[in-house]
Amino acid sequence: MAKSSKPRLTKMAPAKESPEPELSEDESEEDVSAEEKEEDTPAAEDGSKKTFADLGVIESLCEACENLGYKYPTPIQEQAIPIMLEGRDVIGLAETGSGKTAAFVIPMLTALMDKPQSFFGLIMAPTRELAYQISQQVEALGSLINVKCAVLVGGMDMVPQSIALGKKPHVIVATPGRLLDHLENTKGFSLKHLKYLVMDEADRLLDLDFGPILDKILKVLPREGRRTYLFSATMSSKVESLQRASLHNPLRVSISSSSHQTVAGLLQKYMFIPHKHKDIYLVHLLNDNIGHPVIIFTRTVNETQRIAILLRTLGFGAIPLHGQLSQSARLGALSKFKSRSRDILVATDVAARGLDIPAVDLVVNLDLPPDSKTYVHRVGRTARAGKSGKAVSFVTQYDVEMWLRIENALGKKVDEEPIPKDEAMVLAERVGEAQRVAIREMKELHEGRGKKGAVLKGRKGGKRGRDEMDREEG
Ligand code: AMP
C-alpha cells in the first residue's frame, strides 16, 4: 500500500483511441466472443500477438505490467480491456488464473488517473484471501502512480480498517459482509461518489448467500456515472438477475465456452491405488517432486492436519491451510508457501477458490473433490497464465463412480499414471511409523494438549471437538 497520505496521481492523457466497436443499443448484453483459443496463452512468443499498448493501455500501466512480468495480455485481457476503456459495462466469464484481475484493474486505474478522487473504485470478492490478492494486484499495477487501496474483510479487527478508510483510499477491496458493516457503522464513510464497481466471482458471492447483502450495498451506491464489471466463472440465473440489477447495457466477454474447461498446459493424470496405501503413494509422489511447490487437497480439516504432521515427520516442509484456522494463521500459512519457506500446502476446498499462487507445479487430489466443478477449481491452481503444470488424482476402489462422473463432466478420458508399486512399497515401513506419530499427535491436539502447537496455532475459538474438525467450513 502506498504510504503517503496525499494521493500523487498525475493527470495523464486519456487512453489511445481504439477502433470503433460495433455496439448494439439493446439493453441485453452482447457476446463479443465466446470462443476460447487454448493456445492463446500470454507466454506465447508470437510476434503477431497484441501488446498492452496495442489494447490502448496508457504508458505508465504498460510499464507496470512489464515490471510484473506480463509480456502479452491474456485472452480475457485482450478482449475486455479495449471495451472497458471505451467506457462500457462488462460481464466477464473467466476463472481465476485467466488474468481477469488485471483485466478489470487496468481500466479502473486508467480512469482514476484521468480524474483522481478518493473512494473511486470498489471491488467485491467472496473470500478474504481473494480480496487480499486483488488488493496486491491493485497496488502492484498502481505502484507507479501511488494508488492507495484499503482492504475490508471479516475476521480482522474493524478499527485499523476504519483508520484506513479515514485516509481516503482510491480503491476499496472488500468482502460484502464487512463492507456493509463499515457502511452502516463507520462514521464519515460513504461510497456516494463511487465511479467503478467490480463484483468478482459473482457466482461464488451468490453461492455463499451474499445476495441480500449485495442488494443492500447496491442500494447505497450511485447508479449515474458508475461503470460496473461483473466477473463470474459460470452464468447462473442468480448471476443474471444480479447483472440486470447492477449493470447498464453491458457487453459480455468470455474465454471459456464451458464451465468445465481446464487450461492449456495442464497435464492431468490419475492413479488407481488401494485406499489403504494412499499415504505411501503420496510420499512416493512427493519424493519425485522435491523442490517443486505442491498443493495437496484433502476432504476434511482433520485429514489436512494429519497429512501435514505425517509429512513433517518425514522431513517435508508441509503446512496446512483450512477454514478452521484464524484469518491471520491462514494468511501466515499462505505467505510461507508463497515465499517458498514451505514447499507443500495441504489444503481443503476453502483454499481451492481464488487463491493466487502462481508457481505451483503439482496439484494432488489426495481425496477426490465432491463434484466436477470443484475438480476444475482445484486443478486450476497449476498451469496458470500460460505456465505448465500437472494434476494427479488418487482414485481408490471407493472413488470409481465419482471419478467417472468427473471425467464425464470434463468430456474426456484422463490418462492413468503408471503405478510404481515396488518403488513405493519400499517406503511402507517409514510411512507406517510416521502415520503412528501423526495419529498420536492428532489425538493430543484433540485433547487440547498438542505439543506441535504450530499446526493448530491461531485456530479460531480455542478447543474444538472431533466432530467439528471433521467438517470443513465454507
Ligand atoms: P488472475 O486470474 O487474475 O487470478 O491471475 C492469475 C495470475 O496470472 C496472477 O498471478 C497474475 O499475476 C498473472 N497474470 C495476469 N495477467 C498476466 C499476463 N498478461 N501475463 C502473465 N501473467 C499474468
Short mmCIF file of C-alpha atoms and ligand atoms in Angstrom, two decimals:
data_model
loop_
_atom_site.label_atom_id
_atom_site.label_comp_id
_atom_site.label_asym_id
_atom_site.label_seq_id
_atom_site.Cartn_x
_atom_site.Cartn_y
_atom_site.Cartn_z
CA MET A 1 0.00 0.00 0.00
CA ALA A 2 1.27 3.46 -0.79
CA LYS A 3 2.49 5.12 2.36
CA SER A 4 1.86 8.81 1.58
CA SER A 5 -1.46 10.14 2.75
CA LYS A 6 -1.76 12.58 -0.14
CA PRO A 7 -2.57 10.90 -3.45
CA ARG A 8 0.10 11.68 -6.01
CA LEU A 9 -1.93 10.71 -9.02
CA THR A 10 -0.77 12.60 -12.03
CA LYS A 11 -3.25 13.58 -14.66
CA MET A 12 -2.40 11.68 -17.80
CA ALA A 13 -3.63 11.81 -21.35
CA PRO A 14 -6.62 9.53 -21.93
CA ALA A 15 -6.02 6.09 -23.33
CA LYS A 16 -5.28 5.72 -27.01
CA GLU A 17 -8.44 5.55 -29.12
CA SER A 18 -9.40 2.03 -30.04
CA PRO A 19 -11.22 1.30 -33.28
CA GLU A 20 -14.97 1.95 -33.05
CA PRO A 21 -16.60 -1.27 -31.88
CA GLU A 22 -19.93 -2.29 -33.35
CA LEU A 23 -22.17 -1.75 -30.39
CA SER A 24 -25.80 -2.58 -30.16
CA GLU A 25 -28.08 -0.29 -28.21
CA ASP A 26 -30.05 -3.26 -26.98
CA GLU A 27 -30.30 -3.41 -23.17
CA SER A 28 -29.44 -7.12 -23.19
CA GLU A 29 -25.74 -7.74 -23.29
CA GLU A 30 -23.85 -8.71 -26.40
CA ASP A 31 -21.50 -11.61 -26.61
CA VAL A 32 -18.28 -10.31 -28.10
CA SER A 33 -16.53 -13.64 -28.13
CA ALA A 34 -17.47 -16.99 -26.75
CA GLU A 35 -14.61 -18.77 -28.42
CA GLU A 36 -11.61 -19.89 -26.48
CA LYS A 37 -8.39 -20.44 -28.27
CA GLU A 38 -6.47 -22.73 -25.97
CA GLU A 39 -3.09 -21.96 -27.46
CA ASP A 40 -3.73 -18.28 -26.88
CA THR A 41 -1.65 -18.05 -23.72
CA PRO A 42 0.16 -14.93 -22.58
CA ALA A 43 3.52 -16.64 -22.75
CA ALA A 44 3.32 -17.23 -26.50
CA GLU A 45 6.36 -15.81 -28.20
CA ASP A 46 4.34 -14.93 -31.25
CA GLY A 47 5.39 -11.66 -32.89
CA SER A 48 1.82 -11.10 -34.10
CA LYS A 49 0.43 -11.04 -30.59
CA LYS A 50 -1.06 -7.84 -29.31
CA THR A 51 0.74 -5.89 -26.60
CA PHE A 52 -0.88 -3.95 -23.77
CA ALA A 53 -0.12 -0.73 -25.69
CA ASP A 54 -1.99 -2.17 -28.70
CA LEU A 55 -5.05 -2.54 -26.48
CA GLY A 56 -4.93 1.19 -25.66
CA VAL A 57 -3.34 0.85 -22.23
CA ILE A 58 -1.51 4.02 -21.19
CA GLU A 59 2.25 4.04 -20.89
CA SER A 60 2.62 4.00 -17.11
CA LEU A 61 0.34 0.99 -16.80
CA CYS A 62 2.13 -0.80 -19.66
CA GLU A 63 5.30 -0.21 -17.67
CA ALA A 64 3.67 -1.62 -14.52
CA CYS A 65 2.64 -4.73 -16.49
CA GLU A 66 6.17 -5.11 -17.75
CA ASN A 67 7.53 -4.82 -14.21
CA LEU A 68 5.18 -7.61 -13.15
CA GLY A 69 6.43 -9.79 -15.99
CA TYR A 70 3.20 -9.53 -18.02
CA LYS A 71 4.59 -9.63 -21.53
CA TYR A 72 1.40 -10.07 -23.51
CA PRO A 73 -2.22 -9.68 -22.47
CA THR A 74 -4.05 -12.91 -21.65
CA PRO A 75 -7.14 -13.67 -23.81
CA ILE A 76 -9.56 -12.18 -21.27
CA GLN A 77 -7.40 -9.05 -21.04
CA GLU A 78 -7.18 -8.78 -24.81
CA GLN A 79 -10.94 -8.93 -25.13
CA ALA A 80 -12.10 -7.00 -22.09
CA ILE A 81 -9.63 -4.11 -21.77
CA PRO A 82 -10.41 -2.30 -25.07
CA ILE A 83 -14.15 -2.47 -24.40
CA MET A 84 -13.73 -1.30 -20.83
CA LEU A 85 -11.53 1.60 -21.99
CA GLU A 86 -14.43 2.58 -24.25
CA GLY A 87 -16.45 3.04 -21.08
CA ARG A 88 -18.77 0.05 -21.37
CA ASP A 89 -20.06 -2.12 -18.55
CA VAL A 90 -18.72 -5.64 -18.95
CA ILE A 91 -19.68 -9.14 -17.89
CA GLY A 92 -16.56 -11.31 -17.92
CA LEU A 93 -16.89 -15.06 -17.95
CA ALA A 94 -13.49 -16.15 -16.75
CA GLU A 95 -11.95 -18.10 -13.93
CA THR A 96 -9.15 -17.40 -11.52
CA GLY A 97 -5.90 -17.99 -13.37
CA SER A 98 -7.08 -16.31 -16.57
CA GLY A 99 -5.62 -12.90 -15.68
CA LYS A 100 -9.08 -11.45 -15.01
CA THR A 101 -7.92 -9.30 -12.08
CA ALA A 102 -5.56 -7.21 -14.21
CA ALA A 103 -8.31 -7.12 -16.87
CA PHE A 104 -10.56 -5.11 -14.58
CA VAL A 105 -7.89 -3.27 -12.59
CA ILE A 106 -6.12 -1.72 -15.61
CA PRO A 107 -9.19 0.12 -16.98
CA MET A 108 -10.18 1.22 -13.48
CA LEU A 109 -6.74 2.70 -12.81
CA THR A 110 -6.72 4.36 -16.26
CA ALA A 111 -9.91 6.22 -15.37
CA LEU A 112 -8.64 7.00 -11.88
CA MET A 113 -5.56 8.68 -13.31
CA ASP A 114 -7.74 10.77 -15.56
CA LYS A 115 -9.87 12.06 -12.66
CA PRO A 116 -8.24 11.21 -9.34
CA GLN A 117 -10.56 11.05 -6.32
CA SER A 118 -10.89 9.07 -3.13
CA PHE A 119 -13.35 6.15 -2.95
CA PHE A 120 -13.17 5.89 -6.73
CA GLY A 121 -13.39 2.13 -7.09
CA LEU A 122 -14.91 -0.75 -5.14
CA ILE A 123 -14.04 -4.39 -5.80
CA MET A 124 -16.13 -7.04 -4.05
CA ALA A 125 -14.84 -10.58 -3.70
CA PRO A 126 -16.26 -13.66 -1.97
CA THR A 127 -13.29 -14.61 0.20
CA ARG A 128 -10.77 -12.84 2.34
CA GLU A 129 -7.83 -14.43 0.56
CA LEU A 130 -9.10 -13.35 -2.82
CA ALA A 131 -9.67 -9.82 -1.51
CA TYR A 132 -6.04 -9.61 -0.34
CA GLN A 133 -4.77 -10.98 -3.62
CA ILE A 134 -6.78 -8.46 -5.61
CA SER A 135 -5.50 -5.62 -3.44
CA GLN A 136 -1.94 -6.79 -4.06
CA GLN A 137 -2.53 -6.56 -7.80
CA VAL A 138 -4.15 -3.11 -7.46
CA GLU A 139 -1.12 -1.93 -5.53
CA ALA A 140 1.37 -3.58 -7.87
CA LEU A 141 -0.27 -2.19 -11.01
CA GLY A 142 -0.84 1.18 -9.34
CA SER A 143 2.60 1.43 -7.73
CA LEU A 144 3.97 3.90 -10.28
CA ILE A 145 1.02 6.22 -9.72
CA ASN A 146 0.81 5.82 -5.96
CA VAL A 147 -2.62 4.28 -5.71
CA LYS A 148 -3.98 3.85 -2.19
CA CYS A 149 -6.02 0.76 -1.54
CA ALA A 150 -7.85 -0.45 1.57
CA VAL A 151 -8.98 -4.00 2.29
CA LEU A 152 -12.17 -4.60 4.30
CA VAL A 153 -12.66 -8.24 5.22
CA GLY A 154 -14.25 -10.15 8.05
CA GLY A 155 -12.19 -11.94 10.69
CA MET A 156 -9.91 -8.92 11.11
CA ASP A 157 -10.18 -6.04 13.55
CA MET A 158 -12.51 -3.29 12.30
CA VAL A 159 -10.59 -0.41 13.87
CA PRO A 160 -7.48 -0.50 11.62
CA GLN A 161 -9.85 -0.83 8.66
CA SER A 162 -11.76 2.30 9.79
CA ILE A 163 -8.43 4.12 10.12
CA ALA A 164 -7.51 3.02 6.58
CA LEU A 165 -10.86 4.40 5.37
CA GLY A 166 -10.12 7.67 7.16
CA LYS A 167 -7.06 8.02 4.92
CA LYS A 168 -9.41 8.18 1.94
CA PRO A 169 -8.11 5.41 -0.29
CA HIS A 170 -8.76 5.43 -4.04
CA VAL A 171 -9.79 1.81 -4.18
CA ILE A 172 -11.52 -0.48 -1.69
CA VAL A 173 -11.37 -4.26 -1.95
CA ALA A 174 -13.93 -5.91 0.30
CA THR A 175 -15.96 -8.95 1.19
CA PRO A 176 -19.62 -7.88 1.23
CA GLY A 177 -20.49 -8.53 4.89
CA ARG A 178 -17.67 -6.42 6.28
CA LEU A 179 -18.23 -3.68 3.70
CA LEU A 180 -21.87 -3.35 4.76
CA ASP A 181 -20.77 -3.27 8.39
CA HIS A 182 -18.49 -0.30 7.65
CA LEU A 183 -21.11 1.43 5.51
CA GLU A 184 -23.54 1.21 8.42
CA ASN A 185 -21.20 1.84 11.32
CA THR A 186 -18.05 3.71 10.28
CA LYS A 187 -18.61 7.42 10.69
CA GLY A 188 -17.99 9.53 7.62
CA PHE A 189 -17.58 6.56 5.28
CA SER A 190 -19.75 6.70 2.20
CA LEU A 191 -19.49 5.48 -1.36
CA LYS A 192 -21.85 8.00 -2.87
CA HIS A 193 -19.22 9.28 -5.30
CA LEU A 194 -18.12 5.81 -6.44
CA LYS A 195 -17.14 5.60 -10.11
CA TYR A 196 -16.22 1.92 -10.58
CA LEU A 197 -17.78 -1.19 -9.13
CA VAL A 198 -16.40 -4.69 -9.71
CA MET A 199 -18.12 -7.84 -8.49
CA ASP A 200 -15.58 -10.63 -8.77
CA GLU A 201 -16.52 -14.30 -8.71
CA ALA A 202 -20.19 -13.29 -8.69
CA ASP A 203 -21.37 -16.90 -8.84
CA ARG A 204 -19.42 -17.65 -5.69
CA LEU A 205 -20.68 -14.46 -3.99
CA LEU A 206 -24.21 -15.67 -4.60
CA ASP A 207 -23.45 -19.31 -3.66
CA LEU A 208 -22.24 -18.01 -0.32
CA ASP A 209 -25.58 -16.26 0.18
CA PHE A 210 -24.20 -12.76 -0.10
CA GLY A 211 -27.20 -11.91 -2.35
CA PRO A 212 -29.25 -9.95 0.24
CA ILE A 213 -26.12 -8.09 1.42
CA LEU A 214 -25.22 -7.20 -2.17
CA ASP A 215 -28.74 -5.83 -2.67
CA LYS A 216 -28.33 -3.59 0.37
CA ILE A 217 -24.91 -2.38 -0.81
CA LEU A 218 -26.16 -1.72 -4.35
CA LYS A 219 -28.93 0.47 -2.91
CA VAL A 220 -26.42 2.92 -1.43
CA LEU A 221 -24.17 3.10 -4.49
CA PRO A 222 -24.75 5.78 -7.13
CA ARG A 223 -26.10 4.46 -10.46
CA GLU A 224 -25.36 7.51 -12.58
CA GLY A 225 -21.81 7.81 -13.84
CA ARG A 226 -20.78 4.46 -12.44
CA ARG A 227 -19.08 1.77 -14.52
CA THR A 228 -19.72 -1.79 -13.42
CA TYR A 229 -17.88 -5.01 -14.20
CA LEU A 230 -19.18 -8.39 -13.17
CA PHE A 231 -16.89 -11.41 -13.34
CA SER A 232 -18.08 -14.95 -12.89
CA ALA A 233 -16.89 -18.44 -13.79
CA THR A 234 -20.45 -19.51 -14.58
CA MET A 235 -23.64 -17.75 -15.59
CA SER A 236 -26.50 -18.90 -13.35
CA SER A 237 -29.98 -17.36 -13.19
CA LYS A 238 -28.97 -15.70 -9.91
CA VAL A 239 -25.93 -14.12 -11.58
CA GLU A 240 -28.17 -12.96 -14.41
CA SER A 241 -30.54 -11.20 -12.04
CA LEU A 242 -27.61 -9.57 -10.24
CA GLN A 243 -26.39 -8.42 -13.63
CA ARG A 244 -29.79 -6.94 -14.51
CA ALA A 245 -29.87 -5.11 -11.18
CA SER A 246 -26.43 -3.60 -11.44
CA LEU A 247 -25.08 -3.32 -14.99
CA HIS A 248 -26.04 -0.88 -17.72
CA ASN A 249 -26.11 -2.08 -21.32
CA PRO A 250 -23.21 -4.50 -20.76
CA LEU A 251 -21.05 -6.35 -23.21
CA ARG A 252 -20.19 -9.93 -22.45
CA VAL A 253 -16.67 -11.26 -22.86
CA SER A 254 -15.90 -14.89 -22.37
CA ILE A 255 -12.83 -17.02 -22.66
CA SER A 256 -14.44 -20.27 -21.75
CA SER A 257 -17.29 -21.91 -23.59
CA SER A 258 -17.72 -24.44 -20.82
CA SER A 259 -17.52 -24.14 -17.04
CA HIS A 260 -15.60 -27.41 -17.12
CA GLN A 261 -12.83 -26.16 -19.30
CA THR A 262 -9.38 -26.65 -17.83
CA VAL A 263 -6.46 -24.55 -19.00
CA ALA A 264 -3.97 -25.41 -21.71
CA GLY A 265 -0.57 -26.54 -20.39
CA LEU A 266 -2.19 -28.67 -17.68
CA LEU A 267 -1.26 -32.34 -17.65
CA GLN A 268 -3.95 -34.34 -15.86
CA LYS A 269 -3.36 -37.86 -14.58
CA TYR A 270 -4.99 -40.28 -12.21
CA MET A 271 -3.53 -43.12 -10.14
CA PHE A 272 -5.71 -46.10 -9.32
CA ILE A 273 -4.50 -47.31 -5.93
CA PRO A 274 -5.82 -49.21 -2.91
CA HIS A 275 -7.29 -46.89 -0.28
CA LYS A 276 -5.02 -48.24 2.46
CA HIS A 277 -1.88 -47.27 0.50
CA LYS A 278 -2.78 -43.65 -0.22
CA ASP A 279 -0.21 -42.19 2.19
CA ILE A 280 2.57 -44.37 0.76
CA TYR A 281 1.87 -43.32 -2.83
CA LEU A 282 1.61 -39.71 -1.73
CA VAL A 283 5.06 -39.82 -0.15
CA HIS A 284 6.45 -41.54 -3.25
CA LEU A 285 4.97 -38.86 -5.49
CA LEU A 286 6.38 -36.09 -3.29
CA ASN A 287 9.82 -37.69 -3.30
CA ASP A 288 9.70 -37.39 -7.08
CA ASN A 289 8.81 -33.71 -6.83
CA ILE A 290 11.21 -32.44 -4.20
CA GLY A 291 11.88 -28.72 -4.54
CA HIS A 292 8.68 -28.12 -6.51
CA PRO A 293 5.75 -26.29 -4.98
CA VAL A 294 2.87 -28.71 -4.47
CA ILE A 295 -0.71 -28.34 -3.24
CA ILE A 296 -2.36 -31.42 -1.78
CA PHE A 297 -6.14 -31.33 -1.48
CA THR A 298 -7.93 -33.34 1.17
CA ARG A 299 -11.60 -33.62 2.07
CA THR A 300 -11.59 -32.69 5.76
CA VAL A 301 -9.83 -30.37 8.17
CA ASN A 302 -8.74 -33.41 10.15
CA GLU A 303 -7.11 -35.05 7.18
CA THR A 304 -5.36 -31.80 6.25
CA GLN A 305 -3.73 -31.74 9.66
CA ARG A 306 -2.95 -35.43 9.79
CA ILE A 307 -1.22 -35.26 6.40
CA ALA A 308 0.72 -32.13 7.37
CA ILE A 309 2.01 -33.86 10.54
CA LEU A 310 2.79 -37.07 8.64
CA LEU A 311 4.78 -35.20 6.01
CA ARG A 312 6.63 -33.08 8.54
CA THR A 313 7.56 -36.21 10.46
CA LEU A 314 9.10 -37.50 7.23
CA GLY A 315 11.05 -34.26 6.78
CA PHE A 316 8.89 -32.49 4.16
CA GLY A 317 8.14 -28.78 4.54
CA ALA A 318 4.35 -29.11 4.73
CA ILE A 319 1.87 -26.56 6.02
CA PRO A 320 -1.90 -26.98 6.50
CA LEU A 321 -4.48 -24.46 5.25
CA HIS A 322 -8.16 -24.79 6.04
CA GLY A 323 -11.21 -22.86 7.15
CA GLN A 324 -10.82 -23.56 10.86
CA LEU A 325 -7.61 -21.59 11.13
CA SER A 326 -7.91 -17.95 12.12
CA GLN A 327 -7.59 -15.42 9.34
CA SER A 328 -4.07 -14.42 10.37
CA ALA A 329 -2.97 -18.08 10.55
CA ARG A 330 -4.36 -18.67 7.06
CA LEU A 331 -2.54 -15.65 5.69
CA GLY A 332 0.62 -16.76 7.51
CA ALA A 333 0.41 -20.26 6.01
CA LEU A 334 -0.15 -18.83 2.58
CA SER A 335 2.72 -16.39 2.81
CA LYS A 336 5.12 -19.14 3.98
CA PHE A 337 4.10 -21.15 0.95
CA LYS A 338 4.33 -18.19 -1.40
CA SER A 339 7.77 -17.24 -0.13
CA ARG A 340 8.80 -20.90 -0.59
CA SER A 341 9.80 -21.33 3.03
CA ARG A 342 7.41 -24.32 2.76
CA ASP A 343 7.02 -26.29 -0.47
CA ILE A 344 3.88 -28.23 0.32
CA LEU A 345 0.50 -26.77 1.11
CA VAL A 346 -2.08 -29.24 2.40
CA ALA A 347 -5.47 -27.66 1.86
CA THR A 348 -9.20 -28.19 1.98
CA ASP A 349 -11.53 -26.73 -0.60
CA VAL A 350 -11.82 -23.46 1.30
CA ALA A 351 -8.41 -22.78 -0.19
CA ALA A 352 -9.35 -24.04 -3.65
CA ARG A 353 -11.17 -20.98 -4.82
CA GLY A 354 -9.46 -17.82 -5.73
CA LEU A 355 -6.03 -18.41 -4.28
CA ASP A 356 -3.40 -16.81 -6.42
CA ILE A 357 -0.32 -18.95 -6.09
CA PRO A 358 1.37 -18.54 -9.44
CA ALA A 359 4.17 -21.05 -9.16
CA VAL A 360 2.51 -24.35 -8.28
CA ASP A 361 3.93 -27.22 -10.31
CA LEU A 362 1.79 -30.04 -8.98
CA VAL A 363 -1.72 -30.42 -7.59
CA VAL A 364 -2.50 -33.70 -5.83
CA ASN A 365 -6.10 -34.71 -5.23
CA LEU A 366 -5.38 -37.00 -2.32
CA ASP A 367 -9.13 -37.16 -1.74
CA LEU A 368 -11.28 -36.65 -4.81
CA PRO A 369 -13.38 -33.50 -4.76
CA PRO A 370 -17.13 -33.84 -4.15
CA ASP A 371 -18.03 -32.62 -7.65
CA SER A 372 -16.54 -31.85 -11.03
CA LYS A 373 -16.68 -28.08 -10.62
CA THR A 374 -14.52 -28.30 -7.53
CA TYR A 375 -12.14 -30.54 -9.50
CA VAL A 376 -11.71 -27.81 -12.11
CA HIS A 377 -11.08 -25.20 -9.42
CA ARG A 378 -8.55 -27.39 -7.66
CA VAL A 379 -6.52 -28.29 -10.72
CA GLY A 380 -6.74 -24.64 -11.77
CA ARG A 381 -4.13 -23.93 -9.08
CA THR A 382 -1.46 -25.12 -11.50
CA ALA A 383 -0.68 -24.33 -15.16
CA ARG A 384 -1.71 -20.72 -14.63
CA ALA A 385 -1.32 -17.81 -17.01
CA GLY A 386 0.43 -19.84 -19.67
CA LYS A 387 2.72 -21.91 -17.44
CA SER A 388 2.65 -25.69 -17.46
CA GLY A 389 1.71 -27.91 -14.53
CA LYS A 390 0.48 -31.30 -13.50
CA ALA A 391 -2.53 -32.56 -11.54
CA VAL A 392 -2.60 -36.09 -10.14
CA SER A 393 -5.82 -37.52 -8.70
CA PHE A 394 -5.79 -40.53 -6.39
CA VAL A 395 -8.66 -42.84 -7.26
CA THR A 396 -9.30 -45.74 -4.88
CA GLN A 397 -11.74 -48.61 -5.01
CA TYR A 398 -14.29 -46.33 -3.33
CA ASP A 399 -13.95 -43.46 -5.78
CA VAL A 400 -14.54 -45.04 -9.16
CA GLU A 401 -18.06 -43.72 -9.64
CA MET A 402 -17.08 -40.18 -8.61
CA TRP A 403 -14.06 -40.25 -10.89
CA LEU A 404 -16.13 -41.37 -13.87
CA ARG A 405 -18.54 -38.52 -13.16
CA ILE A 406 -15.63 -36.05 -13.17
CA GLU A 407 -14.25 -37.44 -16.43
CA ASN A 408 -17.71 -37.27 -17.92
CA ALA A 409 -18.03 -33.59 -16.99
CA LEU A 410 -14.56 -32.88 -18.39
CA GLY A 411 -15.70 -34.53 -21.61
CA LYS A 412 -12.53 -36.56 -21.91
CA LYS A 413 -10.67 -39.55 -20.51
CA VAL A 414 -7.77 -38.66 -18.26
CA ASP A 415 -4.61 -40.77 -18.70
CA GLU A 416 -3.61 -43.19 -15.98
CA GLU A 417 -0.24 -42.65 -14.31
CA PRO A 418 1.70 -45.92 -14.08
CA ILE A 419 1.75 -47.29 -10.52
CA PRO A 420 5.33 -47.63 -9.22
CA LYS A 421 4.28 -50.38 -6.79
CA ASP A 422 7.69 -51.87 -5.95
CA GLU A 423 9.37 -48.50 -5.50
CA ALA A 424 6.51 -47.20 -3.38
CA MET A 425 6.26 -50.22 -1.11
CA VAL A 426 9.88 -49.74 -0.03
CA LEU A 427 8.55 -46.70 1.82
CA ALA A 428 5.84 -48.64 3.66
CA GLU A 429 7.68 -49.03 6.95
CA ARG A 430 8.79 -45.41 7.30
CA VAL A 431 5.37 -44.14 6.29
CA GLY A 432 3.76 -46.54 8.79
CA GLU A 433 5.89 -45.09 11.60
CA ALA A 434 5.04 -41.54 10.57
CA GLN A 435 1.35 -42.49 10.47
CA ARG A 436 1.58 -43.62 14.07
CA VAL A 437 3.25 -40.34 15.08
CA ALA A 438 0.54 -38.42 13.26
CA ILE A 439 -2.26 -40.36 14.95
CA ARG A 440 -0.69 -39.74 18.35
CA GLU A 441 -0.27 -36.02 17.71
CA MET A 442 -3.77 -35.68 16.34
CA LYS A 443 -5.09 -37.30 19.49
CA GLU A 444 -3.11 -34.86 21.60
CA LEU A 445 -4.40 -31.95 19.54
CA HIS A 446 -7.98 -33.07 20.02
CA GLU A 447 -7.39 -33.34 23.71
CA GLY A 448 -6.13 -29.76 23.60
CA ARG A 449 -2.56 -30.50 24.66
CA GLY A 450 -0.82 -30.74 21.31
CA LYS A 451 2.88 -30.13 21.57
CA LYS A 452 3.15 -29.25 17.89
CA GLY A 453 1.33 -26.01 18.58
CA ALA A 454 2.21 -24.71 15.12
CA VAL A 455 -0.31 -26.98 13.49
CA LEU A 456 -3.27 -25.58 15.31
CA LYS A 457 -1.75 -22.33 16.45
CA GLY A 458 -4.07 -19.44 15.70
CA ARG A 459 -7.03 -21.72 15.27
CA LYS A 460 -10.33 -19.95 15.63
CA GLY A 461 -12.04 -20.20 19.01
CA GLY A 462 -9.77 -22.49 21.04
CA LYS A 463 -10.54 -26.16 21.68
CA ARG A 464 -12.80 -27.97 19.27
CA GLY A 465 -14.30 -31.41 19.33
CA ARG A 466 -13.55 -34.14 16.85
CA ASP A 467 -16.91 -33.63 15.11
CA GLU A 468 -16.14 -30.07 14.23
CA MET A 469 -12.69 -30.95 12.99
CA ASP A 470 -14.22 -33.42 10.58
CA ARG A 471 -16.26 -30.75 8.93
CA GLU A 472 -14.94 -28.16 6.55
CA GLU A 473 -16.03 -24.63 6.99
CA GLY A 474 -17.10 -22.63 3.91
P1 AMP B 1 -5.99 -13.96 -12.01
O1 AMP B 1 -6.81 -14.78 -12.97
O2 AMP B 1 -6.32 -12.53 -12.08
O3 AMP B 1 -6.08 -14.53 -10.60
O4 AMP B 1 -4.46 -14.06 -12.46
C1 AMP B 1 -3.71 -15.23 -12.41
C2 AMP B 1 -2.21 -14.98 -12.43
O5 AMP B 1 -1.81 -14.54 -13.71
C3 AMP B 1 -1.75 -13.92 -11.45
O6 AMP B 1 -0.62 -14.44 -10.79
C4 AMP B 1 -1.34 -12.76 -12.30
O7 AMP B 1 -0.28 -12.04 -11.71
C5 AMP B 1 -0.91 -13.43 -13.60
N1 AMP B 1 -1.12 -12.61 -14.81
C6 AMP B 1 -2.13 -11.76 -15.05
N2 AMP B 1 -2.00 -11.21 -16.29
C7 AMP B 1 -0.90 -11.75 -16.84
C8 AMP B 1 -0.23 -11.59 -18.11
N3 AMP B 1 -0.71 -10.78 -19.04
N4 AMP B 1 0.89 -12.31 -18.32
C9 AMP B 1 1.37 -13.15 -17.37
N5 AMP B 1 0.81 -13.34 -16.16
C10 AMP B 1 -0.32 -12.65 -15.90
#
